[in-house]
Short mmCIF file of C-alpha atoms in Angstrom, two decimals:
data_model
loop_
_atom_site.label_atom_id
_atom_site.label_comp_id
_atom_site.label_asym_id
_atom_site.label_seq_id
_atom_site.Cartn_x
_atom_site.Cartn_y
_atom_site.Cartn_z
CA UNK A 1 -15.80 -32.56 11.70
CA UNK A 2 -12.53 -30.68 11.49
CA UNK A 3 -11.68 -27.13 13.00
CA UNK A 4 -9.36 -25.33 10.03
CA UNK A 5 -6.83 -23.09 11.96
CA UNK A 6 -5.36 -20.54 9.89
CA UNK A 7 -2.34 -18.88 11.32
CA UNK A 8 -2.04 -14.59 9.68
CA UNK A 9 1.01 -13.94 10.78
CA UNK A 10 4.01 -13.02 9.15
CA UNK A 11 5.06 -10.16 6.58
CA UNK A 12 5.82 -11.82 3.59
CA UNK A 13 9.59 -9.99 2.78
CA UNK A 14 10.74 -11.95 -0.03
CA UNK A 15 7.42 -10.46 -1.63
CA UNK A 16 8.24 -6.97 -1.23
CA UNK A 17 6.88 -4.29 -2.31
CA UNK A 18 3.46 -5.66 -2.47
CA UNK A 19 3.68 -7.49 0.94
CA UNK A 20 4.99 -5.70 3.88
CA UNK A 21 4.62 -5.69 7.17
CA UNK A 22 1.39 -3.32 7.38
CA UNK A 23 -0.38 -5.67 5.10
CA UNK A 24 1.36 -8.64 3.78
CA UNK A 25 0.78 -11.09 1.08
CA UNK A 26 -1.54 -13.14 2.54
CA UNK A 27 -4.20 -10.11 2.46
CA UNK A 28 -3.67 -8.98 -1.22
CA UNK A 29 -4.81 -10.66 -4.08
CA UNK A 30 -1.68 -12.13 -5.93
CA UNK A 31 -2.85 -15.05 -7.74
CA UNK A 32 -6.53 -14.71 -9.25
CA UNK A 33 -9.44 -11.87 -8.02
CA UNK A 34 -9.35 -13.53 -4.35
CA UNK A 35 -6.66 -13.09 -1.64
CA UNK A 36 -4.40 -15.98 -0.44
CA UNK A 37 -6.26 -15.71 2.52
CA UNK A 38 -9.82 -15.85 1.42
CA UNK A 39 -8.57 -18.73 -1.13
CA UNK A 40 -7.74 -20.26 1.49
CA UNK A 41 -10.91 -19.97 4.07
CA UNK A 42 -12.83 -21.07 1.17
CA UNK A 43 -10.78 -24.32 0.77
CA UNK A 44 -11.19 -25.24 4.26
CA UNK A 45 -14.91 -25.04 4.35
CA UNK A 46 -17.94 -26.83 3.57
CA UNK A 47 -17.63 -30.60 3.12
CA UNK A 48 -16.80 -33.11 0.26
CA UNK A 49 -14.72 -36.00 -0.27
CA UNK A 50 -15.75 -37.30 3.09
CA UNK A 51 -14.25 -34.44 5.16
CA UNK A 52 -16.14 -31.63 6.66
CA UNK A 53 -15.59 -28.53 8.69
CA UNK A 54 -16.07 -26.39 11.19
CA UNK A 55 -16.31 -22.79 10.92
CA UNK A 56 -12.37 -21.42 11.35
CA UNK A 57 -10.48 -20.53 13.72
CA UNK A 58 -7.95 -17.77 12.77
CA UNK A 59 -5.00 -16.71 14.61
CA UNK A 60 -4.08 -12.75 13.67
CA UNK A 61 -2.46 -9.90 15.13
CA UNK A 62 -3.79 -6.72 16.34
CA UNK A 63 -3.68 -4.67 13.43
CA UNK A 64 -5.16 -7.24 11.08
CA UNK A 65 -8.07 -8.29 13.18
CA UNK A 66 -10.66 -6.23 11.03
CA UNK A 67 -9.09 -6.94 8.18
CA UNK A 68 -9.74 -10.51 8.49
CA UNK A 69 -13.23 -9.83 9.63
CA UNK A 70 -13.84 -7.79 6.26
CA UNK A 71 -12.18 -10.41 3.96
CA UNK A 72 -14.19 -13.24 5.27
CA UNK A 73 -17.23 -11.24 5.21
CA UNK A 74 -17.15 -10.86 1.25
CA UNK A 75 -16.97 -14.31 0.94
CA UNK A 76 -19.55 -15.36 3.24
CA UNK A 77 -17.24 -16.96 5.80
CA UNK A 78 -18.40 -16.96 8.93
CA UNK A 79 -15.33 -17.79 11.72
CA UNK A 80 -15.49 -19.09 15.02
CA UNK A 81 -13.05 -18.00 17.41
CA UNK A 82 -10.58 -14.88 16.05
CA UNK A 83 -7.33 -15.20 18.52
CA UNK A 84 -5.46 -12.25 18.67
CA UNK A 85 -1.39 -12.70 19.72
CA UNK A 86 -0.13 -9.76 21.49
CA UNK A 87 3.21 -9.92 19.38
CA UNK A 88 4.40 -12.52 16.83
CA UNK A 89 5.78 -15.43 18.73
CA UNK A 90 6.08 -17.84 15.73
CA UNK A 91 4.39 -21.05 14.88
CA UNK A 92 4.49 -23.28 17.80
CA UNK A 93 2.91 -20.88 20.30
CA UNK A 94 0.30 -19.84 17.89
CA UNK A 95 -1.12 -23.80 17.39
CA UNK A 96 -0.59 -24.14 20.99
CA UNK A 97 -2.94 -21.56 21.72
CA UNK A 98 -5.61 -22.59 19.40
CA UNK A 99 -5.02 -26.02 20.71
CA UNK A 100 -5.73 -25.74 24.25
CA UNK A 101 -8.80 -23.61 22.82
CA UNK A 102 -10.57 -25.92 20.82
CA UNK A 103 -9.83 -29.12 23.40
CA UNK A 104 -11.63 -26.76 26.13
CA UNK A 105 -14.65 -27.52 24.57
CA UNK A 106 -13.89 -30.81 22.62
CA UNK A 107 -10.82 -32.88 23.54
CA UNK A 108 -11.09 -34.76 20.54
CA UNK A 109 -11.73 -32.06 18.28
CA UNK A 110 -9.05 -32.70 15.02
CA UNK A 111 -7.42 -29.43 13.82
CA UNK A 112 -5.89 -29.03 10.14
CA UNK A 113 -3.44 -26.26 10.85
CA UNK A 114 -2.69 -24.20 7.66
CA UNK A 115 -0.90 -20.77 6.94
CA UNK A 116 -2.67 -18.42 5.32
CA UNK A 117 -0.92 -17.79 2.53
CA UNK A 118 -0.64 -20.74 -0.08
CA UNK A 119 -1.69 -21.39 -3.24
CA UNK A 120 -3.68 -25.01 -3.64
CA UNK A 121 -5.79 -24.90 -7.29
CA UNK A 122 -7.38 -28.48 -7.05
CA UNK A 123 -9.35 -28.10 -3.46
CA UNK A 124 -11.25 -31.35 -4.49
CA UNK A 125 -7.67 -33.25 -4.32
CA UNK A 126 -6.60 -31.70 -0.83
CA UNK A 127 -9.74 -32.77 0.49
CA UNK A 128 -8.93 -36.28 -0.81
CA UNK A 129 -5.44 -35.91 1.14
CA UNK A 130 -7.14 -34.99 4.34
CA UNK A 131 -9.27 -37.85 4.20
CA UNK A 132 -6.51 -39.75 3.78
CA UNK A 133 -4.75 -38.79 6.84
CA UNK A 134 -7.87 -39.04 8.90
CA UNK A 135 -7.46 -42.50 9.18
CA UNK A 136 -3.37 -41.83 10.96
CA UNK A 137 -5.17 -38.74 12.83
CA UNK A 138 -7.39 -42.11 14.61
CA UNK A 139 -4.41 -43.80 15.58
CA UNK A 140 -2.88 -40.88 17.34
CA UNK A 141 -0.45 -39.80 14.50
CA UNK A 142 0.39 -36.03 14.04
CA UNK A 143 -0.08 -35.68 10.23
CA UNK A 144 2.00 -33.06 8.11
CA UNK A 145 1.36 -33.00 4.48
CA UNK A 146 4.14 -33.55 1.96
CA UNK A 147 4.23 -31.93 -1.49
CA UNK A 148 5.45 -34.07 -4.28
CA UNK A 149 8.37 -32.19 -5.72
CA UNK A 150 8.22 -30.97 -9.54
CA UNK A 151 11.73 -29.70 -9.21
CA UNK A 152 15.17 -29.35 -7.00
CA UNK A 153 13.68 -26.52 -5.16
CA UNK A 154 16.52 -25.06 -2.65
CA UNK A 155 13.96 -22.49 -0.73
CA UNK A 156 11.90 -25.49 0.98
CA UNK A 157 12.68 -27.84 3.78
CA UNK A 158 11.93 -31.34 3.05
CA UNK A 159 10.46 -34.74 4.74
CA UNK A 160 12.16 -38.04 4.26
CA UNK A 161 9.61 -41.03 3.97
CA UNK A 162 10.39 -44.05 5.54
CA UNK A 163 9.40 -45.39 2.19
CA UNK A 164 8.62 -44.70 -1.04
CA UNK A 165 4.69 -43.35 -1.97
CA UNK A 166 2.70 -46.27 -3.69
CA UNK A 167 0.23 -44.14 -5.23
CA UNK A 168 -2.91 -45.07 -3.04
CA UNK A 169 -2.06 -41.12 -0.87
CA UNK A 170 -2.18 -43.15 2.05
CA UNK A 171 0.07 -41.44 5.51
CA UNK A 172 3.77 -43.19 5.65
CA UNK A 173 5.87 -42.80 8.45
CA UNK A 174 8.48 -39.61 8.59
CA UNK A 175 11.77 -40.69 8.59
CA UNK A 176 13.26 -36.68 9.39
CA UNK A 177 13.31 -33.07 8.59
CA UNK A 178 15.65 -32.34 6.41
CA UNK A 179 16.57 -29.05 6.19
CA UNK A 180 16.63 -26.30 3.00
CA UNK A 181 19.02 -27.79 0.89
CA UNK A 182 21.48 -26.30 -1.74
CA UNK A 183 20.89 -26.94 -5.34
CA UNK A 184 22.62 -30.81 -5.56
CA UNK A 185 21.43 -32.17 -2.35
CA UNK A 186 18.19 -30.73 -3.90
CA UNK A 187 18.89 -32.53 -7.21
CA UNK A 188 19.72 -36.06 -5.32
CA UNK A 189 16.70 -35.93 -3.29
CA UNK A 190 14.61 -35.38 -5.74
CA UNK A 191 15.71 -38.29 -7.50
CA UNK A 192 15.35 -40.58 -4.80
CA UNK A 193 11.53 -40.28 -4.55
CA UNK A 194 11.45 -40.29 -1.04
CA UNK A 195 11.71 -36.67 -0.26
CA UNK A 196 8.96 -34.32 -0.05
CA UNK A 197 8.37 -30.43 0.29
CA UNK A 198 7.21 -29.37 3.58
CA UNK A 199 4.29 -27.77 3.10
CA UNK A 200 3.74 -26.68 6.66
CA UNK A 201 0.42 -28.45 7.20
CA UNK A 202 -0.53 -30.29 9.57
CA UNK A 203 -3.79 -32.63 10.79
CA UNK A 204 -4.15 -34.04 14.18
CA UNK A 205 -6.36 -34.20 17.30
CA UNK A 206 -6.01 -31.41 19.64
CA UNK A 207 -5.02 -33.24 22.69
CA UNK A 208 -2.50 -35.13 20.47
CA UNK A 209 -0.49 -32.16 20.33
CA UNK A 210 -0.84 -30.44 23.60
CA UNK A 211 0.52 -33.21 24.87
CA UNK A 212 3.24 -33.41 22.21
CA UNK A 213 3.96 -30.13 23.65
CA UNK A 214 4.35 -31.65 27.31
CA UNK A 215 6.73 -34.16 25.98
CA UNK A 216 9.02 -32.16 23.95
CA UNK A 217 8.73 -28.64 24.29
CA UNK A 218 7.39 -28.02 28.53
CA UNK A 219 8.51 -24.79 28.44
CA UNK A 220 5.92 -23.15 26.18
CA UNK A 221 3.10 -25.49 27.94
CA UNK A 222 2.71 -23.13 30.83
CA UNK A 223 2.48 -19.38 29.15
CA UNK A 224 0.63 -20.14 26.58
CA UNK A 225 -1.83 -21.78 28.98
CA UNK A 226 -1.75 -18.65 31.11
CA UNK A 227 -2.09 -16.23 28.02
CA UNK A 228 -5.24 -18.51 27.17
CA UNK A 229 -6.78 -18.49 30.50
CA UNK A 230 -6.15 -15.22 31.25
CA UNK A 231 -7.53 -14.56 26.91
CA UNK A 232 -10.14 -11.30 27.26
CA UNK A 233 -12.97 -10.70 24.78
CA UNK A 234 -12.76 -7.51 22.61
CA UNK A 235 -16.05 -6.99 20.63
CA UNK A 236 -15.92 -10.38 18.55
CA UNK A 237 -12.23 -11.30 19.08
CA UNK A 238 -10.60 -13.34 21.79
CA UNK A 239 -7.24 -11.54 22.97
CA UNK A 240 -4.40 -13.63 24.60
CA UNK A 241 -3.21 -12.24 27.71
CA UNK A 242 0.05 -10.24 26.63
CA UNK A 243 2.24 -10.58 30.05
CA UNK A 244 1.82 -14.18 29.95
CA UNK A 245 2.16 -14.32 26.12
CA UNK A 246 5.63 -12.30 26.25
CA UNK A 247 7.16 -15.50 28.22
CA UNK A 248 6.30 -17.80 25.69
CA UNK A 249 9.80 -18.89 23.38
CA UNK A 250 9.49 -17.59 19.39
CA UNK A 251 9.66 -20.99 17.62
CA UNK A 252 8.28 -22.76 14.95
CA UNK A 253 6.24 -25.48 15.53
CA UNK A 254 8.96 -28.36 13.60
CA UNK A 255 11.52 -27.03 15.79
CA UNK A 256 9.62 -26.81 19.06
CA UNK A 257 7.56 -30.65 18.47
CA UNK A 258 7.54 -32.52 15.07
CA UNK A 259 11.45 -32.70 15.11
CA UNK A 260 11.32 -34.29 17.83
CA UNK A 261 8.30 -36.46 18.19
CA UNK A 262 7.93 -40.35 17.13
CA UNK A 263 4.64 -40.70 16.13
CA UNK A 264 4.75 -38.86 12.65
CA UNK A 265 3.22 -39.89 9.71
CA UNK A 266 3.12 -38.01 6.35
CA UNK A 267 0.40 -37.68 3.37
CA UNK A 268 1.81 -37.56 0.10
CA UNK A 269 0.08 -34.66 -2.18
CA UNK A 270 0.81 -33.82 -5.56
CA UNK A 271 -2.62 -31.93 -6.69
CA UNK A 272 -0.41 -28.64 -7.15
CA UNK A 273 0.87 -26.38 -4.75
CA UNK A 274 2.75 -23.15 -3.82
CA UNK A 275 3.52 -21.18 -1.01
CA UNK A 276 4.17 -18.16 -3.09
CA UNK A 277 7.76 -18.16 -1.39
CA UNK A 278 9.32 -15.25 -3.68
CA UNK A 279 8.18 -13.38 -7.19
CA UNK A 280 9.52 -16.73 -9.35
CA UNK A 281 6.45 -18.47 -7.45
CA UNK A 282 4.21 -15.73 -8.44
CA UNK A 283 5.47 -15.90 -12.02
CA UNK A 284 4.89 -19.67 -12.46
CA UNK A 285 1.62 -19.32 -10.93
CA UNK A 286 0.62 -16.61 -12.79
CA UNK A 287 1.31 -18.52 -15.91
CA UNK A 288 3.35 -17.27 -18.51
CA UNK A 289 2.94 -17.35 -22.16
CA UNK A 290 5.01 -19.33 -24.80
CA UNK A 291 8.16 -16.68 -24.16
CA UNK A 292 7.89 -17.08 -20.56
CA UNK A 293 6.50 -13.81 -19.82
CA UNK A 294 3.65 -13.03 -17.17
CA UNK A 295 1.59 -9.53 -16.83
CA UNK A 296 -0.08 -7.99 -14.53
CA UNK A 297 -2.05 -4.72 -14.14
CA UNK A 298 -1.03 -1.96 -16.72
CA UNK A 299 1.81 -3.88 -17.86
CA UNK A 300 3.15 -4.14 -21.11
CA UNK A 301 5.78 -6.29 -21.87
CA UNK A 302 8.05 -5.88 -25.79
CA UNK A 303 10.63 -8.57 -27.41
CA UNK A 304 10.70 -9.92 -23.65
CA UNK A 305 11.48 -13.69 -22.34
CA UNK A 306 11.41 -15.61 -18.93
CA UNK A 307 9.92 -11.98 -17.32
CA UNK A 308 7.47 -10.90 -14.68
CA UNK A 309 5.72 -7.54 -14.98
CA UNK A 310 3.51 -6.32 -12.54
CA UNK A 311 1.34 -2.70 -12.27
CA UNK A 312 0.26 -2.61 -8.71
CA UNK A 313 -1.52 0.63 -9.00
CA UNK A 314 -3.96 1.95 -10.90
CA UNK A 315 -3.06 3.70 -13.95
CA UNK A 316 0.44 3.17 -13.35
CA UNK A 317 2.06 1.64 -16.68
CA UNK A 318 5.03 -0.40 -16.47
CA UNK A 319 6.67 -1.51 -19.80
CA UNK A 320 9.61 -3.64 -20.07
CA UNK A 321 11.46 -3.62 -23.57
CA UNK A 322 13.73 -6.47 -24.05
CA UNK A 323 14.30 -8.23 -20.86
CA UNK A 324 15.25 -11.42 -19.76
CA UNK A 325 15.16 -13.53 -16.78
CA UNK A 326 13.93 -9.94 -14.98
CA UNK A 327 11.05 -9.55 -12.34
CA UNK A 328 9.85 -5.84 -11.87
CA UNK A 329 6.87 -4.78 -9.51
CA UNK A 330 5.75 -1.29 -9.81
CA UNK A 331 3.91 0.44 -6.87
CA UNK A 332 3.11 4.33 -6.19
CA UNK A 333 5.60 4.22 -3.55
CA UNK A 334 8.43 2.24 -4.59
CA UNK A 335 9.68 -0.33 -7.83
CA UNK A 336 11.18 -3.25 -7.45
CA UNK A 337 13.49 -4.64 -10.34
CA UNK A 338 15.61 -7.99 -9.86
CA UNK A 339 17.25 -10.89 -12.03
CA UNK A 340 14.91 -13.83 -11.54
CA UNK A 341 17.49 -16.04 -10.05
CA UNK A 342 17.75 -13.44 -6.94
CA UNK A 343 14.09 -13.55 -6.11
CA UNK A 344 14.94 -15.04 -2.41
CA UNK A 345 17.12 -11.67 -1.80
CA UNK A 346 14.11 -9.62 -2.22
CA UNK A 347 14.14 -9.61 1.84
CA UNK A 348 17.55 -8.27 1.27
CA UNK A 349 15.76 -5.10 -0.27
CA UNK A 350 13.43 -4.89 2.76
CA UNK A 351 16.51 -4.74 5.35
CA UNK A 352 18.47 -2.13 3.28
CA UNK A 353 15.31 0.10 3.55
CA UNK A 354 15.00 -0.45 7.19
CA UNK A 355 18.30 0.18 8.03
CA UNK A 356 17.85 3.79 6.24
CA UNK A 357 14.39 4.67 7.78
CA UNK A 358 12.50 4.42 4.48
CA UNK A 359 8.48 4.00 5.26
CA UNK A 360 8.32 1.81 2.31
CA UNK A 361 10.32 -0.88 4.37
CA UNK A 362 7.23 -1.68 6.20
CA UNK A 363 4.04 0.98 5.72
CA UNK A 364 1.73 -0.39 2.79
CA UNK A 365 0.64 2.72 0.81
CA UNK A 366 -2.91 2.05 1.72
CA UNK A 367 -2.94 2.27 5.69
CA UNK A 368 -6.45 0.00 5.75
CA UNK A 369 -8.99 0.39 8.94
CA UNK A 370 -12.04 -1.07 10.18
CA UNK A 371 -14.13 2.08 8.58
CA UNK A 372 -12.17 1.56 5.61
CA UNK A 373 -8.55 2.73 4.27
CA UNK A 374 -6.88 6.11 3.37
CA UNK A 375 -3.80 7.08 1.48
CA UNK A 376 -1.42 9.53 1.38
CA UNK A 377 -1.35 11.50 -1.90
CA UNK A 378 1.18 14.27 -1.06
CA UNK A 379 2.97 14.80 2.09
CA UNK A 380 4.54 18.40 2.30
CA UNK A 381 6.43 20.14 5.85
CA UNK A 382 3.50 21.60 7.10
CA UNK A 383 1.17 19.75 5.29
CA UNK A 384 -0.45 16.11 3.71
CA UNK A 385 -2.91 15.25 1.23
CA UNK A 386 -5.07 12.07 1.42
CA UNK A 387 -7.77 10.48 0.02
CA UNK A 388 -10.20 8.47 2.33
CA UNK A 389 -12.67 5.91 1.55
CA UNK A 390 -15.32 4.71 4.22
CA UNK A 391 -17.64 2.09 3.55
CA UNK A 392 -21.20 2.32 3.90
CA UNK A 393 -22.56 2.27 7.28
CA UNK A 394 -18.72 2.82 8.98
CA UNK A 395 -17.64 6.02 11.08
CA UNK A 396 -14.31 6.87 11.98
CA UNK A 397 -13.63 7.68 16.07
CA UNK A 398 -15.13 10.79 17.46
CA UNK A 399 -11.66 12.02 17.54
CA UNK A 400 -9.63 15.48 17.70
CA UNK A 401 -5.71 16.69 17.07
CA UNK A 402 -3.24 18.68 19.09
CA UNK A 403 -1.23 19.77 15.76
CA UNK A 404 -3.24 19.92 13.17
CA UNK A 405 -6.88 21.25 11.13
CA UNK A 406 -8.14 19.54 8.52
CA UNK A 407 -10.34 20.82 5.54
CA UNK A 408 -12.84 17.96 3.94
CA UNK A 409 -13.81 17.96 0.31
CA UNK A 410 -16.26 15.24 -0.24
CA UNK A 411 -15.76 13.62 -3.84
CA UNK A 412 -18.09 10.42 -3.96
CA UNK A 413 -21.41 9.94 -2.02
CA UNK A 414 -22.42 11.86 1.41
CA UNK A 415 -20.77 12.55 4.64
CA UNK A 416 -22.18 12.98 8.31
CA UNK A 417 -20.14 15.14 9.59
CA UNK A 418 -19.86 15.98 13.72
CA UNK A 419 -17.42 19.01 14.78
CA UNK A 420 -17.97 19.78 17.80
CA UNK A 421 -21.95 20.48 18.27
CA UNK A 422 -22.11 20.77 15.03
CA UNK A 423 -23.72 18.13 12.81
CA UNK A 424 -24.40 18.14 9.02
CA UNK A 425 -24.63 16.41 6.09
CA UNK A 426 -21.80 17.34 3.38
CA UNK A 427 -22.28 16.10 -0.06
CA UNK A 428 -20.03 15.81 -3.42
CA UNK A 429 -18.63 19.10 -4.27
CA UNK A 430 -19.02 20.16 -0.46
CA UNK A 431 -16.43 20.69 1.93
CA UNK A 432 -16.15 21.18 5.82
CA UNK A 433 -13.10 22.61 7.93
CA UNK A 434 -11.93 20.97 11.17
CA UNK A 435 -10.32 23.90 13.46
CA UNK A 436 -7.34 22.58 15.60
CA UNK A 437 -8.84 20.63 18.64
CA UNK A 438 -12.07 20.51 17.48
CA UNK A 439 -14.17 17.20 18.36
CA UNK A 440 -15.12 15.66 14.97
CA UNK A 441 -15.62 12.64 13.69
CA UNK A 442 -17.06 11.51 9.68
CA UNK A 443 -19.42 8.98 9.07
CA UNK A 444 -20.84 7.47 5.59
CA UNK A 445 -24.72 7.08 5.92
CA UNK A 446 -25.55 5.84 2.70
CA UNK A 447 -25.31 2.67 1.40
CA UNK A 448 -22.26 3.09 -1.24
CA UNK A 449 -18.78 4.12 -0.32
CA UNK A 450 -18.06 7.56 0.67
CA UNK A 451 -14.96 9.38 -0.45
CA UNK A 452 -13.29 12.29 0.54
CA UNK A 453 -10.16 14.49 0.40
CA UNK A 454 -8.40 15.99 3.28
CA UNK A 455 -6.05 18.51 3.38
CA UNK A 456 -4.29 18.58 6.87
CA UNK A 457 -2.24 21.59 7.62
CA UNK A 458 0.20 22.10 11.04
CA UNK A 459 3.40 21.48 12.70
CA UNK A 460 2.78 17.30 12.72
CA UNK A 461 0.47 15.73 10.56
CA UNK A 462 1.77 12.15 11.66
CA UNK A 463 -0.92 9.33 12.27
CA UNK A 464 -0.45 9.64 16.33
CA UNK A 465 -1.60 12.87 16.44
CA UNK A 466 -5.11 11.18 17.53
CA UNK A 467 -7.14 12.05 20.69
CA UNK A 468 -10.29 9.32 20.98
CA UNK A 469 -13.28 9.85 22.90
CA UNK A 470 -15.95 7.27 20.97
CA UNK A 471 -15.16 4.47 19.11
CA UNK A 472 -17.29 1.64 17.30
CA UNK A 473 -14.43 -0.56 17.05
CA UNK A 474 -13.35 -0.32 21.04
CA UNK A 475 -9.79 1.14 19.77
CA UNK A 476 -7.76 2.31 22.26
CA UNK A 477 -5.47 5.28 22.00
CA UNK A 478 -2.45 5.60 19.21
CA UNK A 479 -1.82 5.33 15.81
CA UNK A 480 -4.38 2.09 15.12
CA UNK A 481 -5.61 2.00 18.84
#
């Protein structure tokens, strides 16, 4: 059996404005009904092609830790252990982790570590590829996966073989890393047919790489073994100790080990991939029509070529007349228009915004909780607008504000509704008011979402502005808790 670790970190820039750092790509569905991440629990589950697995273990952050819950719960995933790191310390801490986890209980349990946010259409071949590097796995080789090139792609780091693939997908030995290459060293390497894409995947047993770890990176041994022993439970999730977690170095996990270690082997894979890298990757695998052009949403594209169109929001149009070699994303918040050859910049766009304070830098338009998600529909000095949907069953935090009163208009299904002693049912075409300071909290009993407007009025209506006394989802104080 093999333990699937799937690492959620990251924010996805370069896929701005539909990834950001409130909810990034690997949570949204870009490619097909599913999200990358739910694609991607799916592939790494069940059995065939002689390879089986365990239920997964995910590595997340704080503020995704329901979300992942909720996404593997519509697909009928259920995962083992949900690690959550304190901050983002990159790659090599994060396997660590789940490493010295899983060998706890099994020291010869196999992990096939794999970020959560690739595209792979032909499961039944990447199962072939992991059985393939089972047999390297046995004799104590850390596996990566290499991609079989389809063109001189500058945005990926490579692996040289020690020889050339002979077509039986069997692991060769890795000659180096090579890093991302401009556009002729690209072009010659290509050509050579022993250079791969790094796909970032990796296959070996768990005690194979802690004490890979020992050997060439000792210095992240010790904290994350700390965070890990010192790990607390939080309702279903396991949460690293932060203190020790903080002294742990942010590096990647090629950096930190398989640059350095001698007993890599590579499988060869060429059953399609993507790592959805920038909006070109989402145009190819999208698949555009004869004149190149791929649609999305309410898009509508007129006498265009080589273009991406893309309606993120509902009953938003976006029509592009004419273009060529363009890539525009249209969101309630913010568009995004660039020349297809500058889709790498994108992360460009995301700094500019940062460095001028702009919300849509970072803050999805949907802020999504455990109960559910709300957004902002007008935001005024004194006042905001929103429109909250709770799923059935879910309550929001007995809760009050030291700013702000609130008036509820219920616009889809029924509301319990607490303030203060006070409890009642409030159904469509009903409303409630929420004094200043008032204990309240909303809950939807039924069994189809619930949906609501608020209108907040005060001196701050901003997201801290939350006092919790009783919470289903053990949040603590703050924004998110």
């Amino acid at each position: 059996m093999i333990t699937p670790v799937i690492l959620c970190g990251g924010s996805g820039t370069r896929l701005w404005p539909l990834s950001r750092q409130s909810y990034p790509k690997q949570f949204v569905p870009l490619v097909g009904d599913e999200t990358l991440f739910q694609a991607s629990a799916k592939r790494l589950s069940g059995a065939s092609n002689g390879v089986s697995f365990t239920a997964p273990t995910i590595l997340t952050g704080s503020d995704f830790r329901f979300i992942v819950t909720e996404q593997l719960a519509a697909i009928g995933v259920d995962p083992g252990a949900i690690l959550i790191e304190p901050e983002g310390r990159n790659t090599a801490p994060a396997i660590l982790a789940a490493a010295l986890h899983l060998c706890a209980s099994d020291p010869e349990a196999i992990m096939l570590v794999a970020p959560s946010d690739h595209v792979v259409p032909d499961t039944q071949a990447f199962h072939a590829a992991i059985e393939k590097g089972l047999a390297a796995v046995a004799q104590g080789k850390l596996v990566t996966f290499g991609i079989a090139p389809t063109h001189a792609e500058t945005a990926y780091g490579y692996l040289e073989l020690a020889t050339q693939p002979d077509g039986s997908g069997a692991a060769i030995d890795l000659k180096q890393f090579v890093e991302k290459p401009d556009a002729a060293r690209a072009e010659t390497m290509v050509a050579a047919n022993t250079f791969m894409w790094n796909a970032g995947i990796f296959l070996f047993k768990a005690k194979d790489i802690i004490a890979a770890f020992h050997a060439y990176a000792p210095a992240l041994a010790a904290p994350v073994n700390a965070a890990v022993e010192a790990a607390q439970i939080d309702l279903g999730f396991l949460r690293l100790d932060p203190t020790a977690w903080a002294q742990a170095d942010d590096i990647s996990i090629d950096y930190a080990v398989m640059e350095r270690a001698d007993n890599l082997a590579v499988v060869p894979f060429d059953g399609g991939w993507s790592d959805l890298g920038g909006w070109d990757a989402v145009w190819r695998e999208t698949g555009p029509d004869a004149n190149g052009v791929a649609t999305s949403g309410d898009a509508t594209a007129i006498d265009c070529e080589n273009t991406l169109l893309r309606s993120e929001s509902e009953h938003l149009e976006i029509v592009g007349i004419g273009l060529k070699n363009i890539m525009a994303i249209a969101m309630n918040d913010a568009v995004l228009v660039v020349d297809m050859s500058r889709a790498q910049d994108v992360k460009k766009a995301v700094s500019a915004l940062k460095s001028k304070g702009s919300l849509q830098a970072t803050t999805f338009p949907k802020d999504h909780r455990p109960w559910g998600w709300f957004e902002s529909l007008v935001v005024g000095g004194r006042f905001q607008v929103k429109r909250i949907h709770v799923h059935p069953g879910a309550a929001l935090s007995l809760q009050s504000h030291v700013h702000r009163s609130e008036h509820w208009i219920v616009v889809e299904g029924t509301a319990r509704v607490t303030v203060d002693d006070d409890i009642r049912l409030v159904t469509e075409n009903e409303s409630i008011y929420i004094p200043l300071g008032a204990k309240h909290r909303m809950q939807n009993p039924g069994k189809v979402p619930m949906v609501l407007i608020e209108v907040q009025t005060g001196s701050y209506v901003g997201e801290d502005d939350i006092i919790r006394y009783e919470d289903l989802y053990a949040r603590g104080q703050g924004a998110k808790g």
